[in-house]
Short mmCIF file of C-alpha atoms in Angstrom, two decimals:
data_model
loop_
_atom_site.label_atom_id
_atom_site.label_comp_id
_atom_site.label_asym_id
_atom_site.label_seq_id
_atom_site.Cartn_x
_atom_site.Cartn_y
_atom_site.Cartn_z
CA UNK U 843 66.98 150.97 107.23
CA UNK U 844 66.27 147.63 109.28
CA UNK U 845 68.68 144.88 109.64
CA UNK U 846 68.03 142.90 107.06
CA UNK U 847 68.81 145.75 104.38
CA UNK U 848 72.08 146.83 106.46
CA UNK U 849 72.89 143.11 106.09
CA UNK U 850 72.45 143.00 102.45
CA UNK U 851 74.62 146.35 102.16
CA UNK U 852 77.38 145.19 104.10
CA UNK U 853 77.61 141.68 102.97
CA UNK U 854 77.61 140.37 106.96
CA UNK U 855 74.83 138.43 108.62
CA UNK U 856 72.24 139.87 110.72
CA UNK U 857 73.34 137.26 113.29
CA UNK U 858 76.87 138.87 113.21
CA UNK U 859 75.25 142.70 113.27
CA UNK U 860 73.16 141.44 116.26
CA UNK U 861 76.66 140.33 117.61
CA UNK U 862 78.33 143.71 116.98
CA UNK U 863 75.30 145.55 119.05
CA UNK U 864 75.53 143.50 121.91
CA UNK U 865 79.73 143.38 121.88
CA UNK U 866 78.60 147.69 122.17
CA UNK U 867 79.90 148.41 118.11
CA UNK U 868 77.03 149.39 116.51
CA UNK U 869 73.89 151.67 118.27
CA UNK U 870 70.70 151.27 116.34
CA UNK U 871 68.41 153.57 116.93
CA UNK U 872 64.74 151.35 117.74
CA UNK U 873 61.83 152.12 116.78
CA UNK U 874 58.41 152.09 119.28
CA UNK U 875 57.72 148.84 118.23
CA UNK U 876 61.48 148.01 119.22
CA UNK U 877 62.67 147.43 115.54
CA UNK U 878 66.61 148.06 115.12
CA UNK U 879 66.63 151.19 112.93
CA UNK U 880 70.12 151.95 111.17
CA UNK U 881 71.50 154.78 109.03
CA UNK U 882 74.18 155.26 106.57
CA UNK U 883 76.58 156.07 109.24
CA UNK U 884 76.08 151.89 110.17
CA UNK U 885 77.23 151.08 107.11
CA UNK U 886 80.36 152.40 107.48
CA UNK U 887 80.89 151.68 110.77
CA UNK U 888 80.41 147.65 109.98
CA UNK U 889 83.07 148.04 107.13
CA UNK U 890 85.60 149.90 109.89
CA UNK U 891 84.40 146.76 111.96
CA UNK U 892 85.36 144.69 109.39
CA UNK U 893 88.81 145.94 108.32
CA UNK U 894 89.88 146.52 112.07
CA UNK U 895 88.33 142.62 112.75
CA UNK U 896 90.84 141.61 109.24
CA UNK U 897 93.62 143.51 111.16
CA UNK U 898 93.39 141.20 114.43
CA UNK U 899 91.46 143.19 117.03
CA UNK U 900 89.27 142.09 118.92
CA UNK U 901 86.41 143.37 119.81
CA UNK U 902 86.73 144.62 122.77
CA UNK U 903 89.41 147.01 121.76
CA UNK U 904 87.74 147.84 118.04
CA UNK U 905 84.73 149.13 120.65
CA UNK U 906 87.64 151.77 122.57
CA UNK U 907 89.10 152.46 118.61
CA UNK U 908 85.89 152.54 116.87
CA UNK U 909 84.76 155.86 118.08
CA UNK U 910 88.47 157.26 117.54
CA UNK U 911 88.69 156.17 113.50
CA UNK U 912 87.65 157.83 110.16
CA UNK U 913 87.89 157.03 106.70
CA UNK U 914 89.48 158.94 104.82
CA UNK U 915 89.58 157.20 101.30
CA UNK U 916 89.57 153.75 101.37
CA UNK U 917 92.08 154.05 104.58
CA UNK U 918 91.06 154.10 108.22
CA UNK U 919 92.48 156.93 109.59
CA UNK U 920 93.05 156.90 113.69
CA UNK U 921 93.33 159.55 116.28
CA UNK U 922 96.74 160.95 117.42
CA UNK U 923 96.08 159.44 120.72
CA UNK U 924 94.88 156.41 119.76
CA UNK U 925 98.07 155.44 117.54
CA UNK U 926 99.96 154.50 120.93
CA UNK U 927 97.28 151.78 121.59
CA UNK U 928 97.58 150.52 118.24
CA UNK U 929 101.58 149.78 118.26
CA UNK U 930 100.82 148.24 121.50
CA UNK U 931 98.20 145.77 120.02
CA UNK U 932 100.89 145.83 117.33
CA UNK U 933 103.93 144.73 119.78
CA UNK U 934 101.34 141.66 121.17
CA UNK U 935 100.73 140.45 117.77
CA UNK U 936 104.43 140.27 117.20
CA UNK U 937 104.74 138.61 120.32
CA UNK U 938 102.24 135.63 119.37
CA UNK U 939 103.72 134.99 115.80
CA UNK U 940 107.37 134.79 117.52
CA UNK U 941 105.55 132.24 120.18
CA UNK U 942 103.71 130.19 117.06
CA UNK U 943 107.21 130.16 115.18
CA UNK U 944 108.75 128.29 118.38
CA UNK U 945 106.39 126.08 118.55
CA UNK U 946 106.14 125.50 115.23
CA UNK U 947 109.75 125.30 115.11
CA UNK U 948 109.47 123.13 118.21
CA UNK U 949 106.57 120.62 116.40
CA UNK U 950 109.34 120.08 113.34
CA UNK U 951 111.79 118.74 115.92
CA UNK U 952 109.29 115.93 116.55
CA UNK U 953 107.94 114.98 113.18
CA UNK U 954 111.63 114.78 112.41
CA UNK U 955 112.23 112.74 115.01
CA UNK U 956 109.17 109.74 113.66
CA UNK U 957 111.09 106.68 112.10
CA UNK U 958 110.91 107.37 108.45
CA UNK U 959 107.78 104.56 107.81
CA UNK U 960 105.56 106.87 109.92
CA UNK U 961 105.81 110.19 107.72
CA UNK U 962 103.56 110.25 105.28
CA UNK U 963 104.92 111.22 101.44
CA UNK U 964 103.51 114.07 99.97
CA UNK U 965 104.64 117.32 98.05
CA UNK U 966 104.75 119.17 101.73
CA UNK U 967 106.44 116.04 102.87
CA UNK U 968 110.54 114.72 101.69
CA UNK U 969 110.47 110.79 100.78
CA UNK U 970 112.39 109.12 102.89
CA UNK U 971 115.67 107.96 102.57
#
């Protein structure tokens, strides 16, 4: 199939599958006349794209886990030696939401800290008293 229907089958722009080639996550086959050819085996590999893009990766690492991964139902299933690299990506993750909570908790101390006129009222926002 060409891009176009692979697009239509997946639901993600040919722009973005173009993307995915050049980032080294999907392999078209070309033709002589240097079309992108893709199988079956591309669409799935654009929906474990997908789901592993949904579950933070980037791409760089999806293109070390993608050749590691199955499906097996509508789960992605990964490698016994890949599940170390995964609680590692994991253990990062964790480490940015503590680091946005700080400074989230950090932002609060200053928008409490605006003279009540300045803070706007709203449901997200207490009146002021």
């Amino acid at each position: 199939m060409r891009i176009g229907e692979l697009a239509r089958r997946t639901g993600v722009s040919e722009r973005l599958l173009r993307y995915y080639e050049e980032q080294g996550l999907l392999r078209p086959e070309r033709t002589p006349s240097g079309y992108r050819r893709y199988s079956d085996a591309d669409v799935a590999a654009v929906r474990r794209i997908r789901t592993l893009l949904a579950a933070g990766l980037s791409t760089s690492t999806i293109a070390r886990v993608l050749p590691c991964v199955c499906d097996v139902g509508e789960r992605l299933v990964p490698c016994g030696g890949l599940v170390a690299e995964l609680r590692a990506e994991r253990e990062r993750m964790d480490r940015q939401i503590e680091e946005l909570v700080r400074s989230r908790r950090l932002l609060d101390e200053v928008i409490d800290a605006a003279p009540p006129e300045a803070r706007p009222r709203g449901a997200d926002w207490p009146a002021a008293s």
